[in-house]
PDB file of C-alpha atoms in Angstrom:
ATOM      1  CA  MET A   1       0.010  -0.008  -0.009  1.00  0.00           C
ATOM      2  CA  TYR A   2       3.061   2.253   0.173  1.00  0.00           C
ATOM      3  CA  THR A   3       4.982   3.879  -2.641  1.00  0.00           C
ATOM      4  CA  ALA A   4       8.761   3.615  -3.119  1.00  0.00           C
ATOM      5  CA  GLN A   5       9.064   6.823  -1.129  1.00  0.00           C
ATOM      6  CA  GLY A   6       7.285   5.228   1.862  1.00  0.00           C
ATOM      7  CA  LYS A   7       4.092   7.234   1.399  1.00  0.00           C
ATOM      8  CA  ILE A   8       0.598   5.781   1.311  1.00  0.00           C
ATOM      9  CA  ASP A   9      -0.657   5.151  -2.241  1.00  0.00           C
ATOM     10  CA  ARG A  10      -4.127   6.738  -1.975  1.00  0.00           C
ATOM     11  CA  SER A  11      -5.777   4.994  -4.912  1.00  0.00           C
ATOM     12  CA  GLN A  12      -4.676   1.580  -3.647  1.00  0.00           C
ATOM     13  CA  ALA A  13      -5.634   2.404  -0.095  1.00  0.00           C
ATOM     14  CA  VAL A  14      -9.124   3.598  -1.118  1.00  0.00           C
ATOM     15  CA  GLU A  15      -9.692   0.304  -2.885  1.00  0.00           C
ATOM     16  CA  GLN A  16      -8.369  -1.646   0.093  1.00  0.00           C
ATOM     17  CA  TYR A  17     -10.346   0.191   2.752  1.00  0.00           C
ATOM     18  CA  LEU A  18     -13.668   0.652   0.922  1.00  0.00           C
ATOM     19  CA  PRO A  19     -15.021  -2.610   2.465  1.00  0.00           C
ATOM     20  CA  LEU A  20     -14.124  -1.245   5.899  1.00  0.00           C
ATOM     21  CA  VAL A  21     -16.108   1.910   5.192  1.00  0.00           C
ATOM     22  CA  ARG A  22     -19.064  -0.120   4.001  1.00  0.00           C
ATOM     23  CA  ARG A  23     -18.970  -2.392   7.118  1.00  0.00           C
ATOM     24  CA  HIS A  24     -18.998   0.599   9.439  1.00  0.00           C
ATOM     25  CA  ALA A  25     -21.890   2.119   7.481  1.00  0.00           C
ATOM     26  CA  LEU A  26     -23.952  -1.071   7.565  1.00  0.00           C
ATOM     27  CA  SER A  27     -23.313  -1.547  11.259  1.00  0.00           C
ATOM     28  CA  LEU A  28     -24.597   1.955  12.034  1.00  0.00           C
ATOM     29  CA  GLN A  29     -27.520   1.860   9.625  1.00  0.00           C
ATOM     30  CA  VAL A  30     -29.300  -1.034  11.389  1.00  0.00           C
ATOM     31  CA  ARG A  31     -29.683   1.189  14.464  1.00  0.00           C
ATOM     32  CA  LEU A  32     -30.954   4.234  12.655  1.00  0.00           C
ATOM     33  CA  PRO A  33     -34.262   5.412  11.255  1.00  0.00           C
ATOM     34  CA  ALA A  34     -35.055   4.373   7.691  1.00  0.00           C
ATOM     35  CA  SER A  35     -34.586   7.981   6.589  1.00  0.00           C
ATOM     36  CA  VAL A  36     -30.817   7.623   7.009  1.00  0.00           C
ATOM     37  CA  GLU A  37     -29.410   6.418   3.662  1.00  0.00           C
ATOM     38  CA  LEU A  38     -26.583   3.954   3.508  1.00  0.00           C
ATOM     39  CA  ASP A  39     -24.942   5.928   0.704  1.00  0.00           C
ATOM     40  CA  ASP A  40     -24.807   9.033   2.927  1.00  0.00           C
ATOM     41  CA  LEU A  41     -22.997   7.094   5.606  1.00  0.00           C
ATOM     42  CA  ILE A  42     -20.553   5.644   3.100  1.00  0.00           C
ATOM     43  CA  GLN A  43     -19.910   9.121   1.628  1.00  0.00           C
ATOM     44  CA  ALA A  44     -19.191  10.499   5.112  1.00  0.00           C
ATOM     45  CA  GLY A  45     -16.944   7.511   5.803  1.00  0.00           C
ATOM     46  CA  MET A  46     -14.965   8.157   2.616  1.00  0.00           C
ATOM     47  CA  VAL A  47     -14.439  11.733   3.735  1.00  0.00           C
ATOM     48  CA  GLY A  48     -13.010  10.321   6.963  1.00  0.00           C
ATOM     49  CA  LEU A  49     -10.793   7.881   5.040  1.00  0.00           C
ATOM     50  CA  LEU A  50      -9.351  10.657   2.852  1.00  0.00           C
ATOM     51  CA  ASP A  51      -8.840  12.774   5.946  1.00  0.00           C
ATOM     52  CA  ALA A  52      -6.948   9.884   7.503  1.00  0.00           C
ATOM     53  CA  PHE A  53      -4.493   9.928   4.609  1.00  0.00           C
ATOM     54  CA  ASN A  54      -3.731  13.583   5.277  1.00  0.00           C
ATOM     55  CA  ARG A  55      -3.490  13.341   9.062  1.00  0.00           C
ATOM     56  CA  PHE A  56      -1.871   9.957   9.686  1.00  0.00           C
ATOM     57  CA  ASP A  57       1.384  10.120  11.655  1.00  0.00           C
ATOM     58  CA  ALA A  58       3.109   6.739  12.018  1.00  0.00           C
ATOM     59  CA  SER A  59       5.288   8.154  14.767  1.00  0.00           C
ATOM     60  CA  GLN A  60       2.258   8.203  17.103  1.00  0.00           C
ATOM     61  CA  GLY A  61       2.423   4.392  17.352  1.00  0.00           C
ATOM     62  CA  ALA A  62      -0.880   3.424  15.702  1.00  0.00           C
ATOM     63  CA  SER A  63      -1.151   1.406  12.510  1.00  0.00           C
ATOM     64  CA  PHE A  64      -2.861   3.116   9.560  1.00  0.00           C
ATOM     65  CA  ALA A  65      -5.590   0.462   9.682  1.00  0.00           C
ATOM     66  CA  THR A  66      -6.438   1.404  13.268  1.00  0.00           C
ATOM     67  CA  TYR A  67      -6.252   5.108  12.635  1.00  0.00           C
ATOM     68  CA  ALA A  68      -8.336   4.928   9.433  1.00  0.00           C
ATOM     69  CA  SER A  69     -11.014   2.853  11.182  1.00  0.00           C
ATOM     70  CA  GLN A  70     -11.288   5.457  13.976  1.00  0.00           C
ATOM     71  CA  ARG A  71     -11.502   8.349  11.491  1.00  0.00           C
ATOM     72  CA  VAL A  72     -14.084   6.622   9.277  1.00  0.00           C
ATOM     73  CA  LYS A  73     -16.370   5.767  12.179  1.00  0.00           C
ATOM     74  CA  GLY A  74     -15.909   9.141  13.822  1.00  0.00           C
ATOM     75  CA  THR A  75     -16.744  11.050  10.646  1.00  0.00           C
ATOM     76  CA  MET A  76     -19.959   9.041  10.197  1.00  0.00           C
ATOM     77  CA  ILE A  77     -20.939   9.818  13.799  1.00  0.00           C
ATOM     78  CA  ASP A  78     -20.141  13.503  13.301  1.00  0.00           C
ATOM     79  CA  GLU A  79     -22.331  13.557  10.200  1.00  0.00           C
ATOM     80  CA  LEU A  80     -25.257  11.966  12.052  1.00  0.00           C
ATOM     81  CA  ARG A  81     -24.912  14.290  15.020  1.00  0.00           C
ATOM     82  CA  SER A  82     -24.785  17.316  12.749  1.00  0.00           C
ATOM     83  CA  ARG A  83     -28.216  16.317  11.421  1.00  0.00           C
ATOM     84  CA  ASP A  84     -29.630  16.139  14.930  1.00  0.00           C
ATOM     85  CA  TRP A  85     -31.753  13.195  13.763  1.00  0.00           C
ATOM     86  CA  LEU A  86     -32.593  11.819  17.223  1.00  0.00           C
ATOM     87  CA  PRO A  87     -35.271  13.807  19.144  1.00  0.00           C
ATOM     88  CA  ARG A  88     -34.242  15.150  22.493  1.00  0.00           C
ATOM     89  CA  SER A  89     -37.199  13.376  24.054  1.00  0.00           C
ATOM     90  CA  VAL A  90     -35.728  10.010  23.025  1.00  0.00           C
ATOM     91  CA  ARG A  91     -32.300  10.898  24.385  1.00  0.00           C
ATOM     92  CA  ARG A  92     -33.965  11.939  27.627  1.00  0.00           C
ATOM     93  CA  ALA A  93     -35.962   8.713  27.685  1.00  0.00           C
ATOM     94  CA  SER A  94     -32.799   6.654  27.182  1.00  0.00           C
ATOM     95  CA  ARG A  95     -31.261   8.238  30.292  1.00  0.00           C
ATOM     96  CA  ASP A  96     -34.538   7.661  32.210  1.00  0.00           C
ATOM     97  CA  VAL A  97     -34.409   3.944  31.337  1.00  0.00           C
ATOM     98  CA  ASP A  98     -30.764   3.713  32.464  1.00  0.00           C
ATOM     99  CA  ARG A  99     -31.556   5.377  35.778  1.00  0.00           C
ATOM    100  CA  ALA A 100     -34.684   3.284  36.343  1.00  0.00           C
ATOM    101  CA  ILE A 101     -32.726   0.084  35.829  1.00  0.00           C
ATOM    102  CA  GLN A 102     -29.999   1.260  38.188  1.00  0.00           C
ATOM    103  CA  ARG A 103     -32.505   2.124  40.920  1.00  0.00           C
ATOM    104  CA  LEU A 104     -34.346  -1.161  40.603  1.00  0.00           C
ATOM    105  CA  GLU A 105     -31.237  -3.306  40.633  1.00  0.00           C
ATOM    106  CA  HIS A 106     -29.974  -1.510  43.729  1.00  0.00           C
ATOM    107  CA  ARG A 107     -33.360  -2.013  45.374  1.00  0.00           C
ATOM    108  CA  TYR A 108     -33.787  -5.705  44.567  1.00  0.00           C
ATOM    109  CA  GLY A 109     -30.179  -6.898  44.188  1.00  0.00           C
ATOM    110  CA  ARG A 110     -31.009  -8.598  40.877  1.00  0.00           C
ATOM    111  CA  GLN A 111     -31.810  -7.856  37.230  1.00  0.00           C
ATOM    112  CA  ALA A 112     -35.105  -5.996  36.887  1.00  0.00           C
ATOM    113  CA  THR A 113     -37.826  -7.395  34.646  1.00  0.00           C
ATOM    114  CA  ASP A 114     -39.503  -5.496  31.783  1.00  0.00           C
ATOM    115  CA  ARG A 115     -42.668  -5.038  33.846  1.00  0.00           C
ATOM    116  CA  GLU A 116     -40.806  -3.725  36.881  1.00  0.00           C
ATOM    117  CA  ILE A 117     -38.926  -1.200  34.751  1.00  0.00           C
ATOM    118  CA  ALA A 118     -42.157  -0.043  33.093  1.00  0.00           C
ATOM    119  CA  GLU A 119     -43.777   0.395  36.522  1.00  0.00           C
ATOM    120  CA  GLU A 120     -40.750   2.328  37.766  1.00  0.00           C
ATOM    121  CA  LEU A 121     -41.159   4.637  34.740  1.00  0.00           C
ATOM    122  CA  ASP A 122     -44.888   4.856  35.454  1.00  0.00           C
ATOM    123  CA  MET A 123     -45.934   3.669  32.009  1.00  0.00           C
ATOM    124  CA  PRO A 124     -47.830   0.673  30.539  1.00  0.00           C
ATOM    125  CA  ILE A 125     -45.684  -2.212  29.388  1.00  0.00           C
ATOM    126  CA  ASP A 126     -46.635  -1.662  25.750  1.00  0.00           C
ATOM    127  CA  GLU A 127     -45.498   1.940  25.949  1.00  0.00           C
ATOM    128  CA  TYR A 128     -42.240   0.837  27.523  1.00  0.00           C
ATOM    129  CA  HIS A 129     -41.640  -1.616  24.680  1.00  0.00           C
ATOM    130  CA  ARG A 130     -42.250   1.140  22.130  1.00  0.00           C
ATOM    131  CA  LEU A 131     -39.808   3.326  24.034  1.00  0.00           C
ATOM    132  CA  LEU A 132     -37.163   0.581  23.891  1.00  0.00           C
ATOM    133  CA  HIS A 133     -37.597   0.453  20.139  1.00  0.00           C
ATOM    134  CA  ASP A 134     -37.043   4.189  19.845  1.00  0.00           C
ATOM    135  CA  VAL A 135     -34.060   4.062  22.180  1.00  0.00           C
ATOM    136  CA  ASN A 136     -32.528   1.198  20.228  1.00  0.00           C
ATOM    137  CA  ASN A 137     -32.746   3.292  17.092  1.00  0.00           C
ATOM    138  CA  GLY A 138     -30.822   5.854  19.086  1.00  0.00           C
ATOM    139  CA  PHE A 139     -28.050   3.448  20.026  1.00  0.00           C
ATOM    140  CA  ILE A 140     -25.692   5.684  18.084  1.00  0.00           C
ATOM    141  CA  GLU A 141     -25.766   7.942  21.149  1.00  0.00           C
ATOM    142  CA  ALA A 142     -23.334   5.509  22.783  1.00  0.00           C
ATOM    143  CA  PHE A 143     -20.722   6.454  20.272  1.00  0.00           C
ATOM    144  CA  GLU A 144     -20.628  10.094  21.267  1.00  0.00           C
ATOM    145  CA  GLU A 145     -17.439   9.659  23.189  1.00  0.00           C
ATOM    146  CA  SER A 146     -15.547   8.378  20.143  1.00  0.00           C
ATOM    147  CA  GLY A 147     -15.200  11.699  18.326  1.00  0.00           C
ATOM    148  CA  THR A 148     -12.771  12.298  15.477  1.00  0.00           C
ATOM    149  CA  GLU A 149      -9.960  14.262  17.138  1.00  0.00           C
ATOM    150  CA  GLU A 150      -6.634  13.343  15.646  1.00  0.00           C
ATOM    151  CA  THR A 151      -4.943  13.007  19.033  1.00  0.00           C
ATOM    152  CA  ALA A 152      -7.573  10.549  20.251  1.00  0.00           C
ATOM    153  CA  ALA A 153      -7.272   8.388  17.143  1.00  0.00           C
ATOM    154  CA  SER A 154      -3.512   8.470  16.950  1.00  0.00           C
ATOM    155  CA  VAL A 155      -2.791   7.060  20.356  1.00  0.00           C
ATOM    156  CA  VAL A 156      -4.753   3.846  19.842  1.00  0.00           C
ATOM    157  CA  SER A 157      -2.503   0.846  20.162  1.00  0.00           C
ATOM    158  CA  ALA A 158      -1.562  -0.779  16.852  1.00  0.00           C
ATOM    159  CA  ASP A 159      -2.824  -4.172  18.018  1.00  0.00           C
ATOM    160  CA  VAL A 160      -6.384  -2.995  18.577  1.00  0.00           C
ATOM    161  CA  ASP A 161      -8.898  -5.001  16.564  1.00  0.00           C
ATOM    162  CA  THR A 162     -10.236  -2.784  13.817  1.00  0.00           C
ATOM    163  CA  SER A 163     -13.287  -4.922  13.016  1.00  0.00           C
ATOM    164  CA  THR A 164     -16.650  -3.210  13.377  1.00  0.00           C
ATOM    165  CA  ASN A 165     -18.089  -4.001  16.820  1.00  0.00           C
ATOM    166  CA  PRO A 166     -20.418  -1.312  18.152  1.00  0.00           C
ATOM    167  CA  LEU A 167     -20.449  -2.878  21.600  1.00  0.00           C
ATOM    168  CA  ASP A 168     -16.913  -1.485  22.039  1.00  0.00           C
ATOM    169  CA  ALA A 169     -18.479   1.930  22.251  1.00  0.00           C
ATOM    170  CA  LEU A 170     -19.568   1.076  25.767  1.00  0.00           C
ATOM    171  CA  LEU A 171     -15.920   1.103  26.741  1.00  0.00           C
ATOM    172  CA  ALA A 172     -16.336   4.855  27.010  1.00  0.00           C
ATOM    173  CA  PHE A 173     -17.862   3.976  30.414  1.00  0.00           C
ATOM    174  CA  GLY A 174     -15.205   1.493  31.568  1.00  0.00           C
ATOM    175  CA  ASP A 175     -12.451  -0.900  30.615  1.00  0.00           C
ATOM    176  CA  ARG A 176     -12.781  -4.238  28.841  1.00  0.00           C
ATOM    177  CA  GLU A 177     -12.674  -6.246  32.055  1.00  0.00           C
ATOM    178  CA  GLN A 178     -15.560  -4.250  33.525  1.00  0.00           C
ATOM    179  CA  LEU A 179     -17.558  -4.610  30.318  1.00  0.00           C
ATOM    180  CA  ALA A 180     -17.004  -8.385  30.290  1.00  0.00           C
ATOM    181  CA  GLU A 181     -18.125  -8.642  33.926  1.00  0.00           C
ATOM    182  CA  ALA A 182     -21.201  -6.510  33.219  1.00  0.00           C
ATOM    183  CA  ILE A 183     -22.160  -8.667  30.242  1.00  0.00           C
ATOM    184  CA  ASP A 184     -21.785 -11.798  32.349  1.00  0.00           C
ATOM    185  CA  GLU A 185     -24.359 -10.363  34.803  1.00  0.00           C
ATOM    186  CA  LEU A 186     -27.002  -9.862  32.124  1.00  0.00           C
ATOM    187  CA  PRO A 187     -30.050 -12.173  31.952  1.00  0.00           C
ATOM    188  CA  GLU A 188     -29.200 -15.243  29.872  1.00  0.00           C
ATOM    189  CA  ARG A 189     -31.431 -14.279  26.921  1.00  0.00           C
ATOM    190  CA  GLU A 190     -29.900 -10.784  26.639  1.00  0.00           C
ATOM    191  CA  LYS A 191     -26.402 -12.182  27.012  1.00  0.00           C
ATOM    192  CA  LEU A 192     -27.093 -14.682  24.220  1.00  0.00           C
ATOM    193  CA  LEU A 193     -28.571 -11.930  22.035  1.00  0.00           C
ATOM    194  CA  LEU A 194     -25.417  -9.827  22.333  1.00  0.00           C
ATOM    195  CA  GLY A 195     -23.232 -12.800  21.496  1.00  0.00           C
ATOM    196  CA  LEU A 196     -25.261 -13.679  18.420  1.00  0.00           C
ATOM    197  CA  TYR A 197     -25.312 -10.081  17.246  1.00  0.00           C
ATOM    198  CA  TYR A 198     -21.758  -8.857  17.969  1.00  0.00           C
ATOM    199  CA  GLN A 199     -19.805 -12.066  17.770  1.00  0.00           C
ATOM    200  CA  GLU A 200     -21.756 -14.257  15.336  1.00  0.00           C
ATOM    201  CA  ASP A 201     -22.844 -11.311  13.157  1.00  0.00           C
ATOM    202  CA  LEU A 202     -26.470 -12.462  12.954  1.00  0.00           C
ATOM    203  CA  ASN A 203     -29.060  -9.838  12.050  1.00  0.00           C
ATOM    204  CA  LEU A 204     -32.130  -9.085  14.138  1.00  0.00           C
ATOM    205  CA  LYS A 205     -34.372 -11.366  12.097  1.00  0.00           C
ATOM    206  CA  GLU A 206     -31.990 -14.288  12.423  1.00  0.00           C
ATOM    207  CA  ILE A 207     -31.635 -13.731  16.166  1.00  0.00           C
ATOM    208  CA  GLY A 208     -35.418 -13.704  16.464  1.00  0.00           C
ATOM    209  CA  VAL A 209     -35.543 -17.175  14.920  1.00  0.00           C
ATOM    210  CA  VAL A 210     -32.926 -18.441  17.375  1.00  0.00           C
ATOM    211  CA  LEU A 211     -34.665 -16.914  20.401  1.00  0.00           C
ATOM    212  CA  GLY A 212     -38.169 -17.710  19.191  1.00  0.00           C
ATOM    213  CA  VAL A 213     -39.331 -14.052  19.306  1.00  0.00           C
ATOM    214  CA  SER A 214     -40.202 -11.380  16.802  1.00  0.00           C
ATOM    215  CA  GLU A 215     -37.648  -9.072  15.227  1.00  0.00           C
ATOM    216  CA  SER A 216     -39.286  -6.189  17.070  1.00  0.00           C
ATOM    217  CA  ARG A 217     -38.813  -8.007  20.395  1.00  0.00           C
ATOM    218  CA  VAL A 218     -35.148  -8.602  19.564  1.00  0.00           C
ATOM    219  CA  CYS A 219     -34.812  -4.846  19.031  1.00  0.00           C
ATOM    220  CA  GLN A 220     -36.397  -4.206  22.465  1.00  0.00           C
ATOM    221  CA  LEU A 221     -34.167  -6.772  24.196  1.00  0.00           C
ATOM    222  CA  HIS A 222     -31.059  -5.292  22.572  1.00  0.00           C
ATOM    223  CA  SER A 223     -31.949  -1.831  23.789  1.00  0.00           C
ATOM    224  CA  GLN A 224     -32.686  -3.080  27.280  1.00  0.00           C
ATOM    225  CA  ALA A 225     -29.392  -5.012  27.422  1.00  0.00           C
ATOM    226  CA  VAL A 226     -27.456  -1.884  26.404  1.00  0.00           C
ATOM    227  CA  SER A 227     -29.307   0.158  29.046  1.00  0.00           C
ATOM    228  CA  ARG A 228     -28.401  -2.403  31.704  1.00  0.00           C
ATOM    229  CA  LEU A 229     -24.769  -2.323  30.647  1.00  0.00           C
ATOM    230  CA  ARG A 230     -24.682   1.465  30.662  1.00  0.00           C
ATOM    231  CA  ALA A 231     -26.219   1.531  34.141  1.00  0.00           C
ATOM    232  CA  MET A 232     -23.707  -0.983  35.486  1.00  0.00           C
ATOM    233  CA  LEU A 233     -20.691   0.642  33.847  1.00  0.00           C
ATOM    234  CA  THR A 234     -21.750   4.123  34.848  1.00  0.00           C
ATOM    235  CA  GLU A 235     -21.963   2.927  38.470  1.00  0.00           C
ATOM    236  CA  HIS A 236     -18.410   1.561  38.208  1.00  0.00           C
TER     237      HIS A 236
END
């Protein structure tokens, strides 16, 4: 990928990293409203990739693959945030769910059920499930810590896995060991869901078949699992 002068060959790098851009875009799109076009995400990601060519500094210790991955994802997030696509009411509701889960699990010393969380929020269970669907579409909020600052991207260790795994965004709230411990404390069905989604790369429909529930219910469970993790990691 480098020229005889040791510089990155842009045309070759674009061809090599286009699949990475597309993977990031697809991973984000499944959590966003239908109004967000895949092509728009890819276009934003390509801007980030080209920016990575201009800003990359090998002396900072990160590989270009790691740095480019950070820049591509960060530029997509910046594009989404600039559109302000997620209503403030949904952002507020997401925080309310996190806090309700935290209160209940302190109170009972165990994982709270859907119905208990709904009652804590003083809403019918059906309304709570609809809220989970909206919050899940706003999962991108968890990426807000990732940013696109050059200094932040440059100091990432070269051995960091650059594959697209949105669950890593929760590391903004803690380290990998804490995240692993928090996942282990989830209800079995939610823990299985995260494994199927983030490790086995199954989509929501496929996970629904495995779990014997609807795709909509998978969406709700995913959102609830992420809220539980945020509550636990925030407490840490």
